[in-house]
Coordinates of N, CA and C in Angstrom, one line a residue:
M175 N -7.0 17.5 -28.7 CA -6.3 16.0 -28.8 C -5.5 15.9 -29.9
R176 N -4.2 15.3 -29.8 CA -3.4 15.3 -30.9 C -3.2 13.6 -30.8
V177 N -3.4 13.0 -32.0 CA -2.8 11.7 -32.3 C -1.4 11.6 -32.7
Q178 N -0.3 11.6 -31.7 CA 1.0 11.8 -31.8 C 1.3 10.4 -32.6
Q179 N 0.8 9.3 -32.3 CA 1.2 8.0 -33.0 C 0.1 7.1 -33.0
E180 N -0.1 6.1 -34.0 CA -1.1 5.4 -34.1 C -0.7 4.3 -35.1
D181 N -0.4 3.0 -34.6 CA 0.0 2.0 -35.1 C -0.3 0.6 -34.8
G182 N -2.0 0.3 -35.0 CA -2.4 -0.7 -34.4 C -2.7 -0.7 -32.9
F183 N -2.0 -1.5 -32.1 CA -2.2 -1.5 -30.6 C -1.2 -0.4 -30.0
Y184 N -0.3 0.1 -31.0 CA 0.5 1.2 -30.2 C 0.1 2.6 -30.7
R185 N -0.3 3.1 -29.5 CA -0.8 4.6 -29.6 C -0.2 5.5 -28.8
H186 N -0.1 6.9 -29.2 CA 0.3 7.9 -28.3 C -0.7 9.0 -28.6
L187 N -1.6 9.3 -27.5 CA -2.6 10.1 -27.6 C -2.3 11.2 -26.6
A188 N -2.3 12.7 -26.9 CA -2.1 13.8 -26.0 C -3.2 14.8 -26.0
F189 N -3.6 15.0 -24.9 CA -4.6 16.0 -24.5 C -4.1 17.2 -23.7
A190 N -4.4 18.4 -24.1 CA -4.2 19.5 -23.2 C -5.4 20.6 -23.3
S191 N -5.4 21.4 -22.3 CA -6.4 22.4 -22.2 C -5.7 23.8 -22.3
R192 N -6.2 24.4 -23.2 CA -5.5 25.8 -23.5 C -6.1 26.6 -22.4
A193 N -7.1 26.4 -21.4 CA -7.5 27.4 -20.5 C -6.9 27.1 -19.1
S194 N -5.9 26.0 -19.0 CA -5.4 25.7 -18.0 C -4.1 24.9 -18.1
W195 N -3.3 24.4 -17.1 CA -2.1 23.7 -17.3 C -2.4 22.2 -17.5
T196 N -3.5 21.9 -17.1 CA -3.8 20.3 -17.2 C -3.5 19.7 -18.6
R197 N -2.8 18.6 -18.4 CA -2.5 17.8 -19.8 C -2.7 16.4 -19.5
L198 N -2.9 15.6 -20.4 CA -3.1 14.3 -20.5 C -2.4 13.3 -21.5
T199 N -1.8 12.4 -21.1 CA -1.0 11.3 -22.2 C -1.4 10.2 -22.1
I200 N -1.9 9.6 -23.1 CA -2.4 8.0 -23.3 C -1.6 7.3 -24.1
I201 N -0.8 6.3 -23.6 CA 0.1 5.6 -24.5 C -0.4 4.2 -24.2
T202 N -0.5 3.4 -25.4 CA -0.8 1.9 -25.2 C 0.1 1.1 -26.1
W203 N 0.3 0.0 -25.7 CA 1.0 -1.3 -26.6 C 0.2 -2.7 -25.9
P204 N 0.5 -3.5 -26.7 CA -0.1 -4.8 -26.2 C -0.1 -5.1 -24.9
Y205 N -1.5 -5.2 -24.2 CA -1.6 -5.6 -22.7 C -1.2 -4.5 -21.7
N206 N -0.9 -3.2 -22.3 CA -0.3 -2.3 -21.3 C -1.0 -0.9 -21.9
L207 N -1.4 -0.1 -20.7 CA -1.7 1.2 -20.7 C -1.0 2.2 -19.8
L208 N -0.6 3.3 -20.2 CA 0.4 4.2 -19.4 C -0.7 5.3 -19.6
V209 N -1.1 6.1 -18.5 CA -1.8 7.2 -18.3 C -0.9 8.3 -17.5
A210 N -0.7 9.3 -18.1 CA 0.2 10.3 -17.5 C -0.2 11.6 -17.8
G211 N 0.6 12.4 -17.0 CA 0.1 14.0 -17.3 C 0.4 14.8 -15.8
S212 N -0.5 15.9 -15.8 CA -0.3 16.7 -14.9 C -0.7 16.0 -13.4
H213 N -1.4 15.1 -13.4 CA -1.9 14.3 -12.3 C -1.1 12.9 -12.0
G214 N 0.0 12.9 -12.5 CA 1.1 11.6 -12.2 C 0.6 10.7 -13.2
S215 N 1.8 9.7 -13.3 CA 1.9 8.7 -14.3 C 1.6 7.3 -13.6
F216 N 0.6 6.4 -14.4 CA 0.0 5.3 -14.0 C 0.2 4.2 -14.9
H217 N 0.8 3.0 -14.8 CA 1.1 1.7 -15.5 C 0.2 0.9 -15.3
F218 N -0.7 0.6 -16.2 CA -1.7 -0.7 -15.9 C -1.4 -1.7 -17.0
E219 N -1.3 -3.1 -16.5 CA -1.0 -4.2 -17.3 C -2.1 -5.2 -17.1
R220 N -2.6 -5.6 -18.2 CA -3.6 -6.9 -18.1 C -3.2 -7.8 -19.2
H221 N -3.2 -9.0 -18.9 CA -3.0 -10.2 -19.8 C -4.1 -11.0 -19.9
G222 N -4.9 -10.9 -21.1 CA -6.1 -11.7 -21.4 C -6.5 -11.6 -22.7
D223 N -7.6 -12.6 -23.0 CA -7.9 -12.5 -24.4 C -8.6 -11.1 -24.8
D224 N -9.2 -10.4 -23.9 CA -9.7 -9.1 -24.4 C -8.8 -8.0 -23.9
T225 N -7.5 -8.0 -23.6 CA -6.8 -6.8 -23.2 C -5.5 -6.5 -23.9
K226 N -5.4 -7.4 -25.1 CA -4.4 -7.0 -26.0 C -4.6 -5.6 -26.4
D227 N -5.7 -5.1 -26.7 CA -5.8 -3.6 -27.0 C -6.6 -2.9 -25.7
M228 N -5.6 -2.2 -25.0 CA -6.1 -1.6 -23.6 C -6.9 -0.5 -23.7
L229 N -7.1 0.1 -25.1 CA -8.4 0.9 -25.3 C -9.7 0.3 -25.1
G230 N -9.5 -1.0 -25.7 CA -11.0 -1.7 -25.7 C -11.2 -2.1 -24.4
W231 N -10.2 -2.4 -23.4 CA -10.4 -2.5 -22.0 C -11.1 -1.4 -21.4
L232 N -10.7 -0.4 -21.7 CA -11.1 1.1 -21.1 C -12.7 1.1 -21.5
R233 N -13.1 0.7 -22.7 CA -14.3 0.7 -23.2 C -15.4 -0.1 -22.6
G234 N -14.7 -1.2 -22.1 CA -15.7 -2.1 -21.8 C -15.9 -2.3 -20.1
I235 N -15.4 -1.4 -19.3 CA -15.6 -1.2 -18.0 C -15.8 0.2 -17.5
R236 N -16.7 0.2 -16.6 CA -17.0 1.5 -15.9 C -15.7 1.8 -14.8
V237 N -15.7 3.3 -14.7 CA -14.5 3.7 -13.9 C -14.9 3.3 -12.6
N238 N -13.5 2.3 -11.9 CA -13.8 2.0 -10.7 C -12.4 1.9 -10.1
P239 N -11.8 3.1 -9.4 CA -10.6 3.2 -9.3 C -10.0 1.8 -8.2
S240 N -10.8 1.5 -7.3 CA -10.5 0.6 -6.3 C -10.1 -0.7 -7.2
S241 N -10.9 -1.3 -8.2 CA -10.6 -2.3 -8.8 C -9.4 -2.0 -9.8
W242 N -9.4 -0.8 -10.4 CA -8.0 -0.6 -11.5 C -6.9 -0.6 -10.8
A243 N -6.8 -0.2 -9.5 CA -5.5 -0.2 -8.6 C -5.0 -1.6 -8.6
T244 N -5.8 -2.4 -8.7 CA -5.1 -3.8 -8.7 C -4.6 -4.4 -9.9
K245 N -4.6 -3.5 -11.1 CA -4.2 -3.8 -12.4 C -2.9 -2.9 -12.5
L246 N -2.7 -2.2 -11.5 CA -1.2 -1.4 -11.6 C 0.1 -2.3 -11.6
V247 N 1.0 -2.0 -12.5 CA 2.3 -2.8 -12.3 C 3.0 -2.6 -11.0
N248 N 2.8 -1.5 -10.2 CA 3.4 -1.2 -9.0 C 2.4 -1.8 -8.0
G249 N 1.2 -2.2 -8.1 CA 0.3 -2.7 -7.2 C -0.6 -1.7 -6.4
S250 N -1.6 -2.0 -6.0 CA -2.4 -1.0 -5.4 C -2.0 -0.2 -4.4
A251 N -0.9 -0.9 -3.4 CA -0.3 0.0 -2.3 C 0.4 1.1 -2.7
S252 N 0.6 1.3 -4.2 CA 1.5 2.3 -4.6 C 0.8 3.6 -4.7
V253 N -0.8 3.5 -4.8 CA -1.6 4.6 -4.9 C -2.5 4.7 -3.6
E254 N -2.1 4.0 -2.8 CA -2.9 4.4 -1.4 C -2.2 5.4 -0.4
Q255 N -3.0 6.1 0.5 CA -2.0 6.9 1.4 C -3.1 6.8 2.7
Y256 N -2.4 7.2 3.7 CA -2.9 7.1 5.1 C -4.0 8.0 5.2
D257 N -5.0 7.5 5.8 CA -6.6 8.2 6.1 C -6.7 8.2 7.4
R258 N -6.4 9.5 8.3 CA -6.6 9.3 9.6 C -8.1 9.3 9.9
D259 N -9.0 9.8 9.4 CA -10.3 9.9 9.5 C -10.8 8.3 9.4
R260 N -10.2 7.8 8.7 CA -10.9 6.3 8.4 C -10.4 5.4 9.7
L261 N -9.2 5.6 10.1 CA -8.6 5.1 11.1 C -9.5 5.4 12.4
E262 N -9.8 6.7 12.9 CA -10.5 7.1 13.8 C -11.8 6.5 13.9
N263 N -12.7 6.3 12.6 CA -13.9 5.7 12.5 C -13.6 4.3 13.0
A264 N -12.6 3.8 12.8 CA -12.5 2.4 13.3 C -12.4 2.3 14.7
V265 N -11.7 3.2 15.5 CA -11.3 3.5 16.7 C -12.8 3.5 17.5
I266 N -13.6 4.5 16.9 CA -14.9 4.8 17.6 C -15.9 3.7 17.4
E267 N -15.9 2.9 16.3 CA -16.5 1.7 16.2 C -16.3 0.7 17.1
R268 N -14.7 0.4 17.5 CA -14.6 -0.6 18.3 C -15.0 -0.2 19.9
V269 N -14.6 1.2 20.2 CA -15.2 1.5 21.5 C -16.6 1.4 21.8
A270 N -17.4 1.9 20.8 CA -18.9 1.7 20.7 C -19.5 0.4 20.8
E271 N -18.7 -0.6 20.2 CA -19.1 -2.0 20.3 C -18.8 -2.6 21.9
A272 N -17.7 -2.1 22.5 CA -17.4 -2.6 23.8 C -18.4 -2.0 24.7
V273 N -18.8 -0.6 24.3 CA -19.7 0.1 25.4 C -21.2 -0.6 25.1
R274 N -21.5 -1.1 24.0 CA -22.8 -1.6 23.7 C -22.8 -2.9 24.2
D275 N -21.8 -3.7 24.2 CA -21.7 -5.3 24.7 C -21.6 -5.1 26.2
G276 N -21.4 -4.3 26.9 CA -21.5 -4.2 28.2 C -20.1 -4.5 28.9
W277 N -19.0 -4.6 28.3 CA -17.7 -5.0 28.9 C -16.6 -3.8 28.7
A278 N -17.1 -2.5 28.4 CA -16.2 -1.5 28.5 C -15.7 -1.2 29.9
P279 N -14.6 -0.8 30.4 CA -14.2 -0.6 31.6 C -14.8 0.9 31.8
E280 N -15.1 1.4 32.7 CA -15.5 2.8 33.4 C -14.5 3.8 32.6
G281 N -15.0 5.0 32.2 CA -14.2 5.9 31.8 C -13.4 5.7 30.3
L282 N -13.7 4.6 29.9 CA -13.0 4.1 28.3 C -13.3 5.2 27.5
E283 N -14.7 5.8 27.2 CA -14.7 6.7 26.2 C -13.8 7.8 26.2
K284 N -13.9 8.4 27.5 CA -13.2 9.7 28.0 C -11.6 9.5 27.7
A285 N -11.0 8.1 28.1 CA -9.6 7.8 27.9 C -9.3 7.8 26.6
V286 N -10.0 7.0 25.6 CA -9.7 7.0 24.2 C -9.9 8.3 23.6
R287 N -10.7 9.2 23.9 CA -10.9 10.7 23.4 C -9.3 11.3 23.6
S288 N -9.0 11.4 24.8 CA -7.7 12.2 25.6 C -6.4 11.6 24.9
E289 N -6.5 10.2 25.1 CA -5.2 9.8 24.8 C -5.0 9.1 23.4
V290 N -6.0 9.2 22.6 CA -5.9 8.6 21.1 C -6.4 9.5 20.1
L291 N -7.9 9.9 20.4 CA -8.5 10.8 19.0 C -7.8 12.1 19.1
D292 N -7.6 12.8 20.4 CA -7.0 14.0 20.2 C -5.6 14.1 20.3
N293 N -4.8 13.1 20.1 CA -3.6 13.1 19.8 C -2.8 13.6 18.7
E294 N -2.0 14.6 18.6 CA -1.6 15.2 17.4 C -0.9 14.0 16.5
Y295 N -0.1 13.1 17.3 CA 0.7 12.3 16.6 C -0.1 11.3 15.7
L296 N -1.5 11.3 15.8 CA -2.3 10.4 14.9 C -2.3 10.6 13.7
D297 N -1.7 11.8 13.2 CA -1.5 12.4 11.8 C -0.6 11.5 11.0
D298 N 0.5 10.7 11.9 CA 1.3 9.8 11.1 C 1.0 8.4 11.3
E299 N 1.2 7.6 10.4 CA 0.6 6.3 10.4 C 1.3 5.3 11.3
Q300 N 2.6 5.6 11.3 CA 3.4 4.6 12.2 C 3.3 5.1 13.6
N301 N 3.1 6.3 13.9 CA 2.7 6.8 15.3 C 1.5 6.5 15.7
A302 N 0.5 6.6 14.7 CA -1.0 6.1 15.0 C -0.9 4.6 15.5
L303 N -0.4 3.8 14.8 CA -0.3 2.4 15.2 C 0.3 2.0 16.3
R304 N 1.5 2.8 16.6 CA 2.2 2.6 17.9 C 1.0 3.0 19.1
I305 N 0.4 4.2 18.9 CA -0.4 4.8 20.0 C -1.5 3.6 20.1
L306 N -2.1 3.0 19.3 CA -3.2 2.2 19.6 C -2.7 0.9 20.0
A307 N -1.5 0.5 19.7 CA -0.8 -0.8 20.2 C -0.6 -0.5 21.6
E308 N -0.1 0.7 22.2 CA 0.3 0.8 23.7 C -1.0 1.2 24.5
F309 N -2.1 1.5 23.9 CA -3.3 1.9 24.6 C -3.8 0.9 25.4
Q310 N -4.0 1.1 26.8 CA -4.7 0.2 27.7 C -5.6 0.9 28.7
H311 N -6.6 0.3 29.1 CA -7.6 1.1 30.0 C -8.2 0.0 31.1
G312 N -8.1 0.4 32.2 CA -9.0 -0.5 33.1 C -8.5 -1.7 33.2
M313 N -7.0 -2.3 33.0 CA -6.5 -3.5 32.8 C -6.5 -4.2 34.3
T314 N -6.9 -5.4 34.5 CA -6.7 -6.2 35.6 C -6.0 -7.4 35.2
Y315 N -5.3 -7.8 36.3 CA -4.5 -9.3 36.3 C -4.7 -10.1 37.3
R316 N -4.3 -11.4 37.0 CA -4.4 -12.2 38.1 C -3.2 -13.2 38.3
S317 N -2.5 -13.3 39.6 CA -1.5 -14.1 39.7 C -2.0 -15.3 40.1
E318 N -1.6 -16.3 39.7 CA -2.0 -17.7 39.8 C -0.7 -18.8 40.1
C319 N -0.8 -19.5 41.4 CA 0.3 -20.4 41.7 C -0.2 -21.8 41.4
S320 N 0.6 -22.7 41.0 CA 0.4 -24.1 40.8 C -0.2 -24.7 42.0
C321 N 0.0 -24.0 43.3 CA -0.5 -24.8 44.5 C -2.1 -24.3 44.7
G322 N -2.5 -23.5 43.9 CA -4.0 -23.0 43.9 C -4.0 -21.7 44.5
A323 N -3.2 -21.0 44.9 CA -3.3 -19.6 45.6 C -3.3 -18.8 44.5
F324 N -4.0 -17.7 44.5 CA -4.0 -16.6 43.5 C -4.4 -15.2 44.1
E325 N -4.2 -14.1 43.3 CA -4.3 -12.9 43.7 C -4.8 -11.9 42.5
D326 N -5.8 -11.1 42.5 CA -6.0 -10.2 41.6 C -5.3 -9.0 41.7
H327 N -5.1 -8.0 40.8 CA -4.1 -6.8 40.6 C -4.8 -6.0 39.7
D328 N -4.4 -4.6 39.7 CA -4.7 -3.6 38.9 C -3.5 -3.2 38.0
S329 N -2.4 -3.9 38.3 CA -1.1 -3.4 37.5 C -0.3 -4.8 37.1
Y330 N 0.2 -4.8 36.0 CA 1.1 -6.0 35.6 C 2.1 -6.1 36.5
N331 N 2.9 -5.1 36.9 CA 4.1 -5.1 37.8 C 3.8 -5.6 39.1
S332 N 2.5 -5.3 39.6 CA 2.1 -5.9 41.0 C 1.9 -7.4 40.8
A333 N 1.4 -7.7 39.8 CA 0.8 -9.1 39.6 C 2.4 -9.9 39.4
V334 N 3.2 -9.4 38.7 CA 4.5 -10.2 38.4 C 5.0 -10.2 39.9
C335 N 5.1 -9.0 40.9 CA 6.0 -9.3 42.1 C 5.3 -9.9 43.1
W336 N 4.0 -10.4 42.8 CA 3.1 -11.1 43.9 C 4.0 -12.1 44.6
N337 N 4.4 -13.2 43.9 CA 5.3 -14.3 44.4 C 6.6 -13.8 45.3
Y338 N 7.3 -12.7 44.9 CA 8.4 -12.4 45.6 C 7.8 -11.5 47.0
R339 N 6.7 -10.8 47.0 CA 6.3 -9.8 47.7 C 5.5 -10.5 48.7
T340 N 4.5 -11.4 48.4 CA 3.2 -11.8 49.2 C 3.4 -13.5 49.4
H341 N 3.2 -14.0 48.2 CA 3.2 -15.4 48.2 C 4.5 -16.0 48.9
Q342 N 5.6 -15.7 48.3 CA 6.9 -16.0 48.8 C 7.0 -17.5 48.9
Q343 N 6.7 -18.3 47.9 CA 7.0 -19.8 48.0 C 7.7 -20.3 46.7
K344 N 8.5 -21.3 47.1 CA 9.5 -21.7 46.2 C 9.5 -23.2 46.0
G345 N 10.0 -23.7 44.7 CA 9.7 -25.3 44.7 C 9.0 -25.6 43.5
D346 N 9.0 -26.6 43.1 CA 8.4 -27.1 41.9 C 6.7 -27.0 42.1
D347 N 6.4 -27.1 43.3 CA 4.9 -26.9 43.5 C 4.5 -25.7 43.5
H348 N 5.3 -24.7 43.2 CA 4.9 -23.3 43.3 C 5.5 -22.4 42.0
K349 N 4.8 -22.9 41.0 CA 4.9 -22.1 39.6 C 3.8 -21.1 39.4
V350 N 4.3 -19.9 39.3 CA 3.4 -18.7 39.2 C 3.4 -18.1 37.7
T351 N 2.0 -17.8 37.3 CA 1.9 -17.4 36.0 C 0.8 -16.1 36.3
V352 N 0.9 -15.1 35.2 CA 0.0 -14.0 35.4 C -0.7 -14.0 34.0
R353 N -2.0 -13.6 34.3 CA -2.9 -13.6 33.0 C -3.6 -12.4 33.2
E354 N -4.1 -11.8 31.9 CA -5.1 -10.7 32.0 C -6.4 -11.1 32.2
T355 N -7.2 -10.4 33.1 CA -8.5 -10.9 33.4 C -9.6 -10.1 33.2
G356 N -9.1 -8.6 32.6 CA -10.2 -7.6 32.3 C -9.4 -6.3 31.7
G357 N -10.1 -5.5 31.1 CA -9.6 -4.0 30.7 C -9.9 -4.1 29.2
F358 N -9.5 -3.1 28.7 CA -9.6 -2.8 27.0 C -8.3 -2.5 26.5
T359 N -7.8 -3.2 25.3 CA -6.9 -2.9 24.4 C -7.2 -3.1 23.0
F360 N -6.5 -2.4 21.8 CA -7.0 -2.6 20.7 C -6.2 -3.7 20.0
D361 N -6.8 -4.7 19.3 CA -6.4 -5.8 18.8 C -6.3 -5.8 17.3
D362 N -5.6 -6.5 16.9 CA -5.4 -6.7 15.2 C -5.6 -5.4 14.6
I363 N -4.8 -4.4 15.0 CA -4.8 -3.0 14.4 C -4.0 -3.0 13.0
S364 N -3.1 -3.9 12.9 CA -2.4 -4.0 11.6 C -3.5 -4.3 10.3
D365 N -4.6 -5.0 10.7 CA -5.4 -5.2 9.8 C -6.7 -4.3 9.5
W366 N -6.7 -3.1 10.5 CA -7.7 -2.2 10.2 C -7.8 -1.4 9.1
P367 N -8.8 -1.1 8.5 CA -8.9 -0.1 7.3 C -8.5 1.2 7.9
R368 N -7.3 1.7 7.2 CA -6.8 3.1 7.4 C -6.3 3.7 6.1
H369 N -6.6 3.2 4.9 CA -6.0 3.9 4.0 C -7.0 4.2 2.8
K370 N -6.7 5.2 1.8 CA -7.7 5.8 0.7 C -6.8 5.7 -0.5
L371 N -7.6 5.9 -1.6 CA -6.9 5.9 -2.8 C -6.3 7.4 -3.0
D372 N -5.2 7.5 -3.7 CA -4.7 8.9 -3.8 C -5.5 9.7 -4.8
Y373 N -5.7 10.9 -4.6 CA -6.8 11.8 -5.3 C -6.3 11.8 -6.7
H374 N -5.0 11.9 -6.9 CA -4.5 12.1 -8.4 C -4.7 10.6 -9.2
F375 N -4.3 9.6 -8.6 CA -4.8 8.3 -9.2 C -6.3 8.3 -9.6
V376 N -7.3 8.5 -8.6 CA -8.8 8.7 -9.0 C -8.8 9.6 -10.1
Y377 N -8.5 10.8 -10.2 CA -8.4 11.7 -11.3 C -8.1 11.0 -12.7
Q378 N -7.0 10.4 -12.5 CA -6.4 9.8 -13.8 C -7.2 8.6 -14.3
C379 N -7.9 8.0 -13.4 CA -8.9 7.0 -13.9 C -10.1 7.4 -14.8
H380 N -10.6 8.7 -14.0 CA -11.7 9.2 -14.7 C -11.2 9.9 -16.0
A381 N -10.1 10.5 -16.3 CA -9.5 11.1 -17.4 C -9.2 10.2 -18.3
A382 N -8.9 8.9 -18.1 CA -8.5 7.8 -19.1 C -9.7 7.5 -19.7
S383 N -11.1 7.3 -19.0 CA -12.3 6.9 -19.4 C -12.8 8.2 -20.3
W384 N -12.6 9.4 -19.8 CA -12.9 10.5 -20.7 C -12.1 10.4 -22.1
A385 N -11.0 10.2 -22.0 CA -10.2 10.2 -23.0 C -10.2 9.4 -24.1
V386 N -10.7 7.8 -23.7 CA -11.0 6.8 -25.1 C -12.2 7.3 -25.5
K387 N -13.3 8.0 -24.8 CA -14.6 8.3 -25.4 C -14.2 9.4 -26.4
R388 N -13.4 10.3 -26.1 CA -13.3 11.5 -27.0 C -12.4 10.9 -28.3
Y389 N -11.6 10.1 -28.0 CA -10.7 9.6 -29.1 C -11.7 8.8 -30.1
D390 N -12.6 8.0 -29.6 CA -13.7 7.5 -30.4 C -14.6 8.3 -31.1
R391 N -15.1 9.5 -30.4 CA -16.0 10.3 -31.0 C -15.4 10.8 -32.3
V392 N -14.0 11.4 -32.2 CA -13.2 12.1 -33.4 C -13.2 10.8 -34.5
R393 N -12.9 9.6 -34.2 CA -13.1 8.7 -35.3 C -14.3 8.4 -35.9
R394 N -15.3 8.4 -35.1 CA -16.7 8.2 -35.4 C -17.1 9.2 -36.4
Y395 N -16.7 10.4 -36.2 CA -17.0 11.5 -37.3 C -16.0 11.8 -38.4
G396 N -15.2 11.1 -38.3 CA -13.9 11.3 -39.2 C -13.3 12.4 -39.3
L397 N -12.7 12.7 -38.1 CA -12.1 14.0 -37.9 C -10.8 13.8 -37.6
Q398 N -10.3 12.5 -38.0 CA -8.6 12.5 -37.4 C -7.9 13.2 -38.1
T399 N -8.0 14.0 -39.0 CA -6.9 14.9 -39.8 C -6.8 16.1 -38.7
L400 N -7.9 16.3 -38.0 CA -7.8 17.6 -37.0 C -7.0 17.2 -35.9
A401 N -6.9 15.8 -35.4 CA -6.1 15.4 -34.3 C -4.8 15.1 -34.5
A402 N -4.4 15.0 -36.0 CA -3.1 14.6 -36.3 C -2.1 15.7 -36.0
P403 N -0.8 15.4 -35.6 CA 0.2 16.3 -35.2 C 0.5 17.5 -36.3
K404 N 0.8 18.6 -35.8 CA 1.1 19.7 -36.9 C 2.2 19.3 -37.6
A405 N 2.3 19.5 -38.7 CA 3.5 19.4 -39.6 C 4.6 20.3 -39.1
V406 N 6.0 19.8 -39.2 CA 7.0 20.8 -38.8 C 7.8 21.1 -40.2
A407 N 7.9 22.5 -40.4 CA 8.2 23.3 -41.6 C 9.6 23.0 -41.7

C-alpha cells in the first residue's frame, strides 16, 4: 500500500501485488469515492451527513454489491449484464406454472424447449426478447359478429377471414371482431429478471472494503511512514 496523498477527506491510496498484475486505487473527496484498477473504475457518490468522508461510509456497511450499484454516478444499469441462465429460469418457471394450473396447451413444454430454450440466439438479449415476444403455442381465436353469429378458429388469419369467406354479411348490424380464446404466450417479458452484476464490479466492491481495513490497520499500528511514497532523488 502507498498513501500517495492524504489531506483530510482528499486521499489517493494505491495498492499493488508483487506476485501478480493486480492493482487497486482508492481516491476520495467529499461525498465521492473512486475505486479503480485492474478490474475497472467505478465512481460512487453519496450526499448525506455521514458520507462526507467516503472511507467512513465504507467502514460502516457490509459489502452488498446490489445496494452499492445504486450509489454509482452512472447508475446500477452500468454494471449489469445479460444473464441467459436467469432468463431461462424465468421461462421454465412460467411454463411450469401453466402446467401446474392446468391451462397449458398440449405439447407446450416440448415446444418451449425446441423453439426457445434450445435456440442459440437466446445468447443475445435483444434476440431473446424477440423470440419470447413472438412465441405462441396452441392459440385459438373466435370471430364474433354483432348479430350473434360466431365461429372458433385455430389460426388468427382464419378468424380474420371468417366474415369474408363464411359469414359474408354486410351492414351496420354485422360488425365482426376477433379475440383470443386460448393458447400460451409470454407476457410482460420486459419486466422479467434477466440481468446480473458484472463480475469486475463485484470484485471491486470487495476490494474497496479490504483496502479500507488495510489502511486503518496501518494507521492503527503507526506504520504510516512505511506506506509513504518513495522519495524521488
